[in-house]
Amino acid sequence: MDDHVRLSDQPIESREAEAFVGDPACGAIATFVGVTRDTFEDKTVAKLSYEAYGPMALKEMRRLCELARERWDVKKCAILHRTGEVPIGGASVVIAVSAPHRKDALEACAWLIDELKATVPIWKKESYVDGDAPPQWKQNDRDWAPPPRRTTTNHTR
Amino acid sequence: MEEQITVKVLLFASARELAQSSECTLELPRGSKTSDLRRALASKFKLLDVTSLAMDTAIALNQAYVSVDDDPVLSNGDEVALIPPISGG
């Protein structure tokens, strides 16, 4: 299988994803690492934790890999997402894509993180240092609605 | 044929906290739709506000999103999840 998707409550590493997607026929590996930030607006973040609807999240991640392959000439995709508490500065998500040529790898990787944030059922809760604000569940899109079952999109980047 | 169906309901993130429960089973009359399930959940968990359930929370049926325009009939043994606004990445 050319896709590798995984949820983990342990630290995730870009080299795991890159090692998986490496292929002799590919001249490019594009990697995205999402890292937890220590501030939100004017508040100082004390900790972050992620919760996932595991089986569905993995299904959606696999589906995104398949859609990426329909759209770009990519060889392998890997998506790793951390769950549970993630220390500030830790990787929360890693995406790696290999392709014969860099343009496909870069575009597919950028598309995958955008789509992951819009469709994969994972939630992040931020807690702030004392006095800043109560903990809150974050929201990627202000207008959340279940994503339609897209088989094609007019992606024009 | 049984008059009632049983569905498993999973609650996540803010929905889980509001309901103070991550999972429950609901018995519904045969022929019930996802909109009926929303109402049943709102009355089961008094803390869940019906409006926010209707407006902000998506539903996944057997691990696939239900489009906002859809209101599918539920079957016995279905797994239904309340999906509040997501924030992965």
XYZ file of N, CA and C in Angstrom:
738
model
N 0.842 -1.209 0.000
C 0.000 0.000 0.000
C 0.869 1.247 0.000
N 0.420 2.251 -0.723
C 1.255 3.436 -0.887
C 0.910 4.564 0.074
N 0.006 4.299 1.023
C -0.334 5.333 2.004
C -0.076 4.815 3.406
N 0.309 5.728 4.270
C 0.563 5.371 5.656
C -0.120 6.428 6.512
N -1.155 6.044 7.262
C -1.836 6.999 8.141
C -1.807 6.441 9.557
N -1.621 7.333 10.512
C -1.475 6.841 11.884
C -1.844 7.934 12.877
N -2.532 7.549 13.945
C -2.760 8.420 15.095
C -1.900 7.878 16.224
N -1.324 8.779 17.007
C -0.431 8.306 18.056
C -0.465 9.235 19.255
N -0.475 8.639 20.443
C -0.387 9.488 21.635
C 1.076 9.666 22.075
N 1.980 9.207 21.229
C 3.411 9.396 21.478
C 3.950 10.417 20.474
N 5.144 10.975 20.753
C 5.710 11.947 19.805
C 5.777 11.396 18.377
N 5.498 12.263 17.406
C 5.579 11.859 16.004
C 6.771 12.571 15.361
N 7.364 11.901 14.386
C 8.615 12.388 13.791
C 8.473 12.474 12.280
N 8.996 13.568 11.711
C 8.912 13.708 10.254
C 9.708 12.600 9.561
N 10.773 12.126 10.209
C 11.580 11.120 9.504
C 10.832 9.796 9.332
N 9.875 9.509 10.210
C 9.060 8.292 10.003
C 8.268 8.413 8.701
N 7.649 9.591 8.523
C 6.844 9.813 7.322
C 7.729 9.842 6.080
N 8.881 10.516 6.190
C 9.778 10.620 5.024
C 10.358 9.268 4.652
N 10.682 8.463 5.668
C 11.220 7.127 5.380
C 10.165 6.287 4.667
N 8.894 6.451 5.066
C 7.846 5.668 4.425
C 7.658 6.058 2.962
N 7.671 7.351 2.674
C 7.336 7.774 1.303
C 8.509 7.686 0.334
N 9.715 7.528 0.867
C 10.894 7.469 -0.004
C 10.751 6.385 -1.068
N 11.143 6.720 -2.301
C 10.985 5.777 -3.403
C 12.020 6.112 -4.472
N 12.662 5.085 -5.016
C 13.719 5.358 -6.003
C 13.216 6.084 -7.253
N 11.908 5.968 -7.540
C 11.381 6.629 -8.740
C 11.050 8.098 -8.488
N 11.245 8.550 -7.251
C 10.831 9.906 -6.896
C 12.016 10.847 -6.731
N 11.867 12.031 -7.317
C 12.907 13.036 -7.169
C 12.573 14.052 -6.096
N 11.425 13.905 -5.424
C 11.030 14.913 -4.449
C 10.242 14.298 -3.302
N 10.540 14.788 -2.099
C 9.690 14.513 -0.938
C 9.341 15.867 -0.337
N 8.043 16.156 -0.220
C 7.616 17.386 0.456
C 7.052 16.999 1.813
N 7.485 17.710 2.840
C 7.055 17.403 4.199
C 6.466 18.649 4.845
N 5.353 18.472 5.542
C 4.795 19.552 6.365
C 4.759 19.062 7.803
N 5.230 19.910 8.715
C 5.142 19.593 10.135
C 4.365 20.710 10.817
N 3.238 20.358 11.423
C 2.472 21.324 12.209
C 2.934 21.244 13.650
N 3.250 22.405 14.219
C 3.845 22.455 15.545
C 2.980 23.322 16.450
N 2.840 22.931 17.697
C 1.965 23.681 18.604
C 2.614 25.005 19.010
N 1.792 26.048 19.004
C 2.232 27.419 19.228
C 1.981 27.818 20.674
N 2.771 28.750 21.182
C 2.643 29.089 22.609
C 1.739 30.293 22.868
N 1.198 30.884 21.792
C 0.305 32.025 22.014
C -0.929 31.915 21.134
N -2.042 32.438 21.646
C -3.243 32.592 20.828
C -3.765 33.984 21.105
N -3.811 34.820 20.051
C -4.106 36.233 20.228
C -3.182 36.770 21.326
N -3.734 37.308 22.424
C -2.819 37.849 23.426
C -2.659 36.914 24.620
N -3.068 35.664 24.454
C -3.025 34.740 25.585
C -1.829 33.783 25.461
N -1.316 33.397 26.613
C -0.213 32.441 26.625
C -0.755 31.032 26.827
N -0.414 30.182 25.892
C -0.928 28.811 25.945
C -0.086 27.989 26.907
N -0.767 27.320 27.826
C -0.060 26.476 28.789
C 0.066 25.053 28.272
N -1.043 24.544 27.713
C -0.960 23.199 27.130
C -2.054 22.999 26.092
N -1.817 22.008 25.243
C -2.771 21.660 24.202
C -3.005 20.168 24.245
N -4.256 19.796 23.985
C -4.470 18.362 23.839
C -5.442 18.104 22.699
N -5.211 16.974 22.056
C -5.979 16.595 20.871
C -6.801 15.360 21.170
N -7.996 15.343 20.587
C -8.905 14.215 20.707
C -9.317 13.833 19.292
N -9.419 12.544 19.015
C -9.777 12.107 17.660
C -10.902 11.086 17.713
N -11.716 11.106 16.669
C -12.644 9.998 16.428
C -11.812 9.029 15.583
N -11.069 8.174 16.293
C -10.000 7.395 15.674
C -10.336 6.688 14.373
N -11.298 5.759 14.386
C -11.543 4.990 13.164
C -11.972 5.867 11.990
N -12.794 6.882 12.273
C -13.235 7.747 11.170
C -12.107 8.661 10.711
N -11.307 9.154 11.653
C -10.181 10.028 11.287
C -9.230 9.281 10.353
N -8.936 8.032 10.662
C -8.032 7.251 9.812
C -8.640 7.032 8.431
N -9.955 6.758 8.416
C -10.644 6.592 7.132
C -10.540 7.856 6.288
N -10.801 9.010 6.924
C -10.751 10.286 6.193
C -9.332 10.581 5.713
N -8.346 10.252 6.537
C -6.957 10.491 6.134
C -6.590 9.631 4.926
N -7.030 8.372 4.933
C -6.775 7.496 3.779
C -7.458 8.022 2.524
N -8.682 8.507 2.716
C -9.429 9.034 1.577
C -8.715 10.250 0.972
N -8.179 11.114 1.845
C -7.453 12.287 1.345
C -6.227 11.866 0.535
N -5.539 10.838 0.992
C -4.378 10.349 0.236
C -4.813 9.875 -1.149
N -5.945 9.168 -1.201
C -6.444 8.684 -2.493
C -6.818 9.845 -3.409
N -7.481 10.857 -2.814
C -7.870 12.021 -3.628
C -6.641 12.759 -4.137
N -5.612 12.875 -3.301
C -4.379 13.558 -3.721
C -3.761 12.818 -4.904
N -3.801 11.492 -4.840
C -3.204 10.702 -5.909
C -3.973 10.846 -7.214
N -5.305 11.066 -7.118
C -6.086 11.289 -8.340
C -5.729 12.615 -9.001
N -5.303 13.562 -8.169
C -5.103 14.911 -8.693
C -3.679 15.231 -9.112
N -2.728 14.614 -8.422
C -1.322 14.886 -8.728
C -0.602 13.585 -8.980
N 0.519 13.705 -9.665
C 1.334 12.522 -9.913
C 2.216 12.296 -8.685
N 1.609 11.713 -7.655
C 2.359 11.437 -6.428
C 2.488 9.924 -6.241
N 3.572 9.538 -5.585
C 3.832 8.107 -5.410
C 3.270 7.612 -4.071
N 3.732 8.220 -2.981
C 3.310 7.770 -1.656
C 2.964 8.949 -0.760
N 2.023 8.713 0.141
C 1.629 9.755 1.100
C 1.671 9.168 2.510
N 2.075 9.994 3.447
C 2.015 9.595 4.855
C 1.418 10.738 5.661
N 0.490 10.411 6.549
C -0.095 11.414 7.449
C -0.067 10.849 8.867
N 0.596 11.565 9.750
C 0.646 11.180 11.162
C 0.025 12.306 11.968
N -0.829 11.967 12.921
C -1.407 12.998 13.782
C -1.308 12.557 15.223
N -0.892 13.481 16.058
C -0.747 13.145 17.469
C -2.066 13.358 18.195
N -2.312 12.558 19.224
C -3.481 12.735 20.086
C -3.009 12.891 21.527
N -3.929 13.300 22.392
C -3.573 13.521 23.789
C -2.803 14.821 23.944
N -2.142 14.947 25.063
C -1.453 16.204 25.350
C -0.177 16.327 24.513
N 0.009 17.513 23.916
C 1.205 17.771 23.118
C 1.910 18.978 23.722
N 3.178 18.846 24.090
C 3.879 19.988 24.671
C 4.050 21.113 23.649
N 4.133 22.348 24.141
C 4.374 23.490 23.247
C 5.633 23.225 22.428
N 5.537 23.488 21.132
C 6.684 23.267 20.255
C 6.775 21.841 19.732
N 5.866 20.992 20.155
C 5.868 19.609 19.679
C 5.101 19.474 18.375
N 5.442 18.456 17.610
C 4.741 18.230 16.345
C 3.370 17.622 16.634
N 2.319 18.243 16.066
C 0.977 17.687 16.205
C 0.561 16.929 14.952
N 1.127 17.317 13.827
C 0.789 16.632 12.575
C 2.007 16.629 11.660
N 2.188 15.517 10.944
C 3.264 15.397 9.958
C 2.666 14.836 8.677
N 2.956 15.486 7.565
C 2.515 14.986 6.257
C 3.736 14.914 5.346
N 3.902 13.802 4.686
C 4.986 13.689 3.702
C 4.426 13.076 2.428
N 4.897 13.619 1.301
C 4.430 13.170 -0.014
C 5.645 13.005 -0.909
N 5.717 11.872 -1.609
C 6.792 11.716 -2.589
C 6.206 11.730 -3.992
N 6.990 12.255 -4.913
C 6.547 12.362 -6.299
C 7.782 12.385 -7.198
N 7.612 11.979 -8.453
C 8.743 12.081 -9.375
C 9.263 13.518 -9.462
N 8.343 14.506 -9.396
C 8.745 15.900 -9.569
C 8.246 16.773 -8.425
N 9.007 17.803 -8.110
C 8.747 18.574 -6.884
C 7.409 19.300 -6.870
N 6.961 19.771 -8.043
C 5.736 20.564 -8.060
C 4.554 19.741 -7.545
N 4.465 18.498 -8.000
C 3.384 17.621 -7.539
C 3.492 17.361 -6.036
N 4.706 17.117 -5.567
C 4.888 16.827 -4.146
C 4.492 18.029 -3.289
N 4.954 19.218 -3.694
C 4.672 20.429 -2.908
C 3.177 20.756 -2.912
N 2.554 20.693 -4.079
C 1.134 21.049 -4.159
C 0.263 20.051 -3.415
N 0.564 18.769 -3.571
C -0.241 17.748 -2.893
C -0.086 17.873 -1.377
N 1.116 18.162 -0.920
C 1.356 18.291 0.518
C 0.570 19.477 1.086
N 0.598 20.600 0.371
C -0.138 21.789 0.825
C -1.639 21.514 0.842
N -2.103 20.826 -0.180
C -3.534 20.494 -0.260
C -3.927 19.558 0.882
N -3.081 18.570 1.169
C -3.411 17.593 2.213
C -3.582 18.241 3.582
N -2.725 19.189 3.937
C -2.882 19.790 5.269
C -4.132 20.673 5.306
N -4.412 21.368 4.206
C -5.644 22.179 4.169
C -6.877 21.298 4.327
N -6.903 20.195 3.600
C -8.069 19.303 3.651
C -8.177 18.587 4.989
N -7.028 18.223 5.556
C -7.059 17.575 6.872
C -7.731 18.498 7.878
N -7.333 19.775 7.835
C -7.896 20.721 8.799
C -9.384 20.964 8.559
N -9.852 20.718 7.331
C -11.256 20.981 7.010
C -12.151 19.751 7.161
N -11.569 18.562 7.205
C -12.427 17.373 7.133
C -12.175 16.280 8.169
N -10.988 16.177 8.697
C -10.689 15.006 9.545
C -11.161 15.268 10.983
N -11.972 14.348 11.541
C -12.560 14.594 12.866
C -11.547 14.469 14.010
N -10.848 15.584 14.227
C -9.877 15.705 15.316
C -10.117 17.072 15.952
N -9.979 17.131 17.278
C -10.251 18.374 18.000
C -9.074 18.742 18.872
N -8.875 20.056 19.014
C -7.781 20.571 19.849
C -8.356 21.456 20.940
N -7.889 21.215 22.153
C -8.288 22.069 23.265
C -7.064 22.793 23.789
N -7.204 24.106 23.916
C -6.104 24.916 24.424
C -6.395 25.345 25.852
N -5.394 25.196 26.723
C -5.482 25.744 28.071
C -4.466 26.874 28.179
N -4.858 27.926 28.907
C -4.000 29.100 28.987
C -3.407 29.229 30.392
N -2.338 29.993 30.492
C -1.735 30.160 31.811
C -2.723 30.898 32.708
N -2.580 30.671 33.990
C -3.538 31.160 34.981
C -4.025 32.576 34.703
N -5.328 32.738 34.724
C -5.884 34.077 34.635
C -6.148 34.557 33.227
N -5.538 33.938 32.210
C -5.724 34.444 30.849
C -7.131 34.174 30.331
N -7.593 32.953 30.468
C -8.919 32.589 29.965
C -9.182 31.133 30.287
N -10.457 30.741 30.313
C -10.744 29.317 30.509
C -10.293 28.510 29.291
N -10.057 27.212 29.473
C -9.677 26.368 28.342
C -10.743 26.423 27.256
N -10.324 26.317 26.010
C -11.343 26.308 24.962
C -11.018 25.341 23.833
N -12.095 24.764 23.279
C -11.979 23.950 22.082
C -11.813 24.887 20.906
N -10.837 24.593 20.084
C -10.570 25.445 18.936
C -11.496 25.065 17.777
N -11.485 25.898 16.760
C -12.344 25.670 15.592
C -11.595 26.133 14.356
N -11.343 25.220 13.404
C -10.556 25.592 12.223
C -11.314 26.517 11.284
N -12.582 26.198 11.045
C -13.392 27.034 10.154
C -14.516 27.641 10.953
N -14.725 28.944 10.765
C -15.774 29.599 11.544
C -17.137 29.000 11.219
N -17.310 28.647 9.951
C -18.593 28.065 9.536
C -18.418 26.576 9.324
N -18.467 25.847 10.401
C -18.281 24.398 10.300
C -19.526 23.747 9.731
N -19.330 22.925 8.731
C -20.405 22.109 8.184
C -19.774 20.822 7.714
N -20.515 19.736 7.746
C -19.931 18.482 7.287
C -19.495 18.612 5.841
N -18.292 18.161 5.539
C -17.812 18.295 4.174
C -18.610 17.422 3.228
N -18.898 17.916 2.041
C -19.562 17.082 1.036
C -18.609 15.985 0.572
N -19.179 14.927 0.071
C -18.360 13.806 -0.432
C -17.749 14.194 -1.762
N -16.694 14.945 -1.719
C -16.111 15.387 -2.973
C -15.355 14.266 -3.665
N -15.596 14.109 -4.930
C -14.753 13.201 -5.695
C -13.867 14.009 -6.622
N -14.336 15.201 -6.985
C -13.475 16.099 -7.755
C -13.615 17.472 -7.130
N -12.583 18.279 -7.225
C -12.711 19.665 -6.784
C -12.078 20.544 -7.850
N -12.449 21.808 -7.800
C -11.826 22.731 -8.741
C -10.633 23.381 -8.079
N -9.662 22.552 -7.770
C -8.437 23.033 -7.154
C -7.585 23.651 -8.238
N -7.247 24.924 -8.070
C -6.566 25.620 -9.169
C -5.248 26.237 -8.750
N -4.719 25.802 -7.612
C -3.488 26.447 -7.156
C -2.369 26.250 -8.164
N -41.358 -7.896 13.270
C -40.270 -6.903 13.217
C -40.317 -6.033 14.473
N -39.135 -5.800 15.058
C -39.040 -4.954 16.251
C -39.546 -3.547 15.948
N -40.193 -2.971 16.955
C -40.683 -1.600 16.785
C -39.587 -0.577 17.039
N -38.591 -0.989 17.824
C -37.528 -0.068 18.229
C -36.206 -0.468 17.575
N -35.380 0.534 17.306
C -34.011 0.235 16.903
C -33.071 0.790 17.979
N -31.899 0.202 18.057
C -30.889 0.680 18.989
C -29.707 1.215 18.193
N -29.296 2.443 18.505
C -28.113 3.002 17.843
C -27.098 3.399 18.908
N -25.840 3.310 18.512
C -24.752 3.727 19.407
C -24.390 5.163 19.064
N -24.299 5.996 20.087
C -23.993 7.412 19.857
C -22.662 7.750 20.510
N -21.775 8.358 19.729
C -20.470 8.789 20.245
C -20.441 10.307 20.296
N -19.915 10.846 21.382
C -19.836 12.303 21.521
C -18.375 12.698 21.707
N -17.980 13.769 21.038
C -16.590 14.190 21.081
C -16.460 15.653 21.510
N -15.293 15.946 22.053
C -14.864 17.316 22.345
C -15.931 18.091 23.118
N -16.369 19.255 22.580
C -17.306 20.088 23.341
C -18.641 19.376 23.562
N -19.074 18.557 22.611
C -20.332 17.819 22.784
C -20.201 16.807 23.922
N -19.048 16.154 23.993
C -18.800 15.186 25.065
C -18.812 15.890 26.428
N -18.190 17.070 26.477
C -18.139 17.784 27.756
C -19.520 18.292 28.177
N -20.280 18.806 27.195
C -21.628 19.290 27.512
C -22.511 18.159 28.031
N -22.388 16.996 27.415
C -23.232 15.865 27.797
C -22.655 15.107 28.983
N -21.413 15.394 29.299
C -20.708 14.647 30.352
C -20.776 13.154 30.084
N -20.621 12.826 28.837
C -20.689 11.426 28.427
C -20.025 11.300 27.065
N -19.276 10.232 26.865
C -18.612 10.072 25.572
C -19.332 9.053 24.686
N -20.238 8.327 25.271
C -20.893 7.277 24.498
C -22.205 6.896 25.161
N -23.218 6.619 24.357
C -24.446 6.086 24.928
C -25.173 5.290 23.857
N -26.159 4.533 24.284
C -27.018 3.886 23.290
C -28.403 4.488 23.420
N -29.051 4.646 22.281
C -30.399 5.223 22.262
C -31.336 4.248 21.586
N -32.516 4.124 22.166
C -33.570 3.363 21.492
C -34.497 4.356 20.819
N -34.754 4.121 19.563
C -35.602 5.022 18.776
C -36.635 4.185 18.026
N -37.771 4.805 17.732
C -38.764 4.073 16.935
C -38.190 3.756 15.554
N -38.509 2.584 15.033
C -38.082 2.244 13.677
C -38.540 3.336 12.718
N -37.663 3.689 11.773
C -37.998 4.756 10.833
C -37.454 6.112 11.264
N -36.853 6.170 12.466
C -36.303 7.451 12.931
C -35.168 7.913 12.021
N -35.058 9.235 11.909
C -34.003 9.830 11.084
C -32.983 10.508 11.983
N -31.921 11.017 11.377
C -30.891 11.683 12.181
C -31.464 12.917 12.890
N -32.436 13.583 12.282
C -33.047 14.738 12.953
C -33.793 14.305 14.219
N -34.404 13.122 14.182
C -35.072 12.605 15.383
C -34.047 12.282 16.461
N -32.901 11.763 16.022
C -31.842 11.446 16.979
C -31.318 12.715 17.661
N -31.179 13.802 16.903
C -30.750 15.071 17.510
C -31.729 15.485 18.614
N -33.006 15.368 18.316
C -34.000 15.763 19.325
C -33.946 14.843 20.542
N -33.774 13.546 20.289
C -33.698 12.593 21.400
C -32.484 12.890 22.284
N -31.368 13.259 21.641
C -30.163 13.572 22.418
C -30.333 14.846 23.225
N -30.972 15.832 22.606
C -31.182 17.094 23.314
C -32.027 16.876 24.552
N -32.990 15.977 24.470
C -33.824 15.769 25.648
C -33.147 14.832 26.655
N -32.330 13.905 26.163
C -31.602 13.016 27.084
C -30.570 13.802 27.887
N -29.824 14.658 27.192
C -28.798 15.463 27.862
C -29.307 16.889 27.951
N -29.875 17.235 29.075
C -30.511 18.548 29.198
C -29.524 19.684 28.923
N -28.245 19.398 29.141
C -27.251 20.450 28.955
C -27.028 20.785 27.491
N -27.350 19.825 26.622
C -27.124 20.078 25.204
C -28.199 21.011 24.667
N -27.741 22.089 24.135
C -28.664 23.071 23.605
C -29.117 22.639 22.205
N -30.398 22.596 21.992
C -30.915 22.076 20.728
C -30.437 22.902 19.551
N -30.397 24.217 19.728
C -29.979 25.074 18.628
C -28.535 24.810 18.254
N -27.665 24.726 19.258
C -26.267 24.527 18.906
C -26.063 23.129 18.329
N -26.851 22.197 18.802
C -26.769 20.865 18.201
C -27.157 20.897 16.736
N -28.157 21.666 16.439
C -28.624 21.725 15.057
C -27.686 22.542 14.182
N -27.126 23.622 14.750
C -26.371 24.552 13.924
C -24.909 24.171 13.751
N -24.270 23.756 14.825
C -22.813 23.644 14.794
C -22.303 22.223 14.713
N -23.149 21.280 15.039
C -22.642 19.934 15.195
C -23.036 19.075 14.011
N -22.022 18.599 13.340
C -22.277 17.691 12.223
C -22.525 16.293 12.775
N -23.050 15.457 11.920
C -23.289 14.073 12.311
C -22.566 13.158 11.339
N -21.941 12.148 11.920
C -21.370 11.090 11.084
C -22.175 9.825 11.335
N -22.539 9.182 10.254
C -23.295 7.939 10.348
C -22.389 6.819 9.857
N -22.126 5.885 10.737
C -21.206 4.791 10.424
C -19.904 5.313 9.820
N -19.367 6.334 10.483
C -18.050 6.908 10.171
C -17.972 7.608 8.826
N -19.107 8.134 8.358
C -19.102 8.974 7.161
C -19.999 10.179 7.445
N -19.545 11.372 7.045
C -20.331 12.573 7.307
C -21.694 12.516 6.639
N -22.687 13.027 7.345
C -24.017 13.216 6.762
C -24.086 14.667 6.308
N -24.367 14.873 5.027
C -24.430 16.231 4.483
C -25.557 17.011 5.156
N -25.401 18.356 5.244
C -26.406 19.167 5.925
C -27.792 19.034 5.306
N -27.837 18.701 4.021
C -29.136 18.580 3.351
C -29.767 17.201 3.521
N -29.026 16.296 4.120
C -29.511 14.918 4.238
C -30.107 14.649 5.616
N -31.047 13.736 5.672
C -31.635 13.320 6.939
C -31.960 11.829 6.830
N -30.905 11.022 6.778
C -31.131 9.603 6.483
C -31.860 8.871 7.603
N -32.574 7.838 7.212
C -33.241 6.950 8.169
C -32.174 6.066 8.815
N -32.292 5.906 10.132
C -31.314 5.105 10.870
C -31.709 3.633 10.873
N -30.699 2.797 10.997
C -30.941 1.357 11.067
C -30.466 0.822 12.406
N -31.012 -0.309 12.785
C -30.597 -0.934 14.029
C -29.090 -1.200 13.982
N -28.398 -0.841 15.078
C -26.959 -1.103 15.142
C -26.086 -0.009 14.556
N -26.679 1.054 14.025
C -25.875 2.140 13.465
C -24.998 2.788 14.534
N -23.847 3.301 14.072
C -22.982 4.109 14.933
C -23.095 5.558 14.462
N -23.573 6.404 15.366
C -23.762 7.811 15.026
C -22.830 8.637 15.912
N -22.125 9.587 15.304
C -21.228 10.430 16.098
C -21.616 11.884 15.950
N -21.571 12.616 17.063
C -21.741 14.068 17.024
C -20.371 14.684 16.803
N -20.275 15.485 15.744
C -18.985 16.062 15.361
C -19.064 17.578 15.498
N -18.656 18.122 16.637
C -18.620 19.580 16.757
C -17.528 20.144 15.840
N -17.460 21.467 15.684
C -16.460 22.057 14.777
C -15.064 21.472 15.038
N -14.414 21.044 13.977
C -13.147 20.325 14.141
C -11.968 21.298 14.215
N -10.867 20.828 14.744
C -9.690 21.693 14.913
C -8.403 20.888 14.899
N -8.344 19.912 13.985
C -7.117 19.133 13.860
C -6.042 19.924 13.139
N -4.850 19.360 13.114
C -3.725 19.973 12.413
C -2.755 20.612 13.366
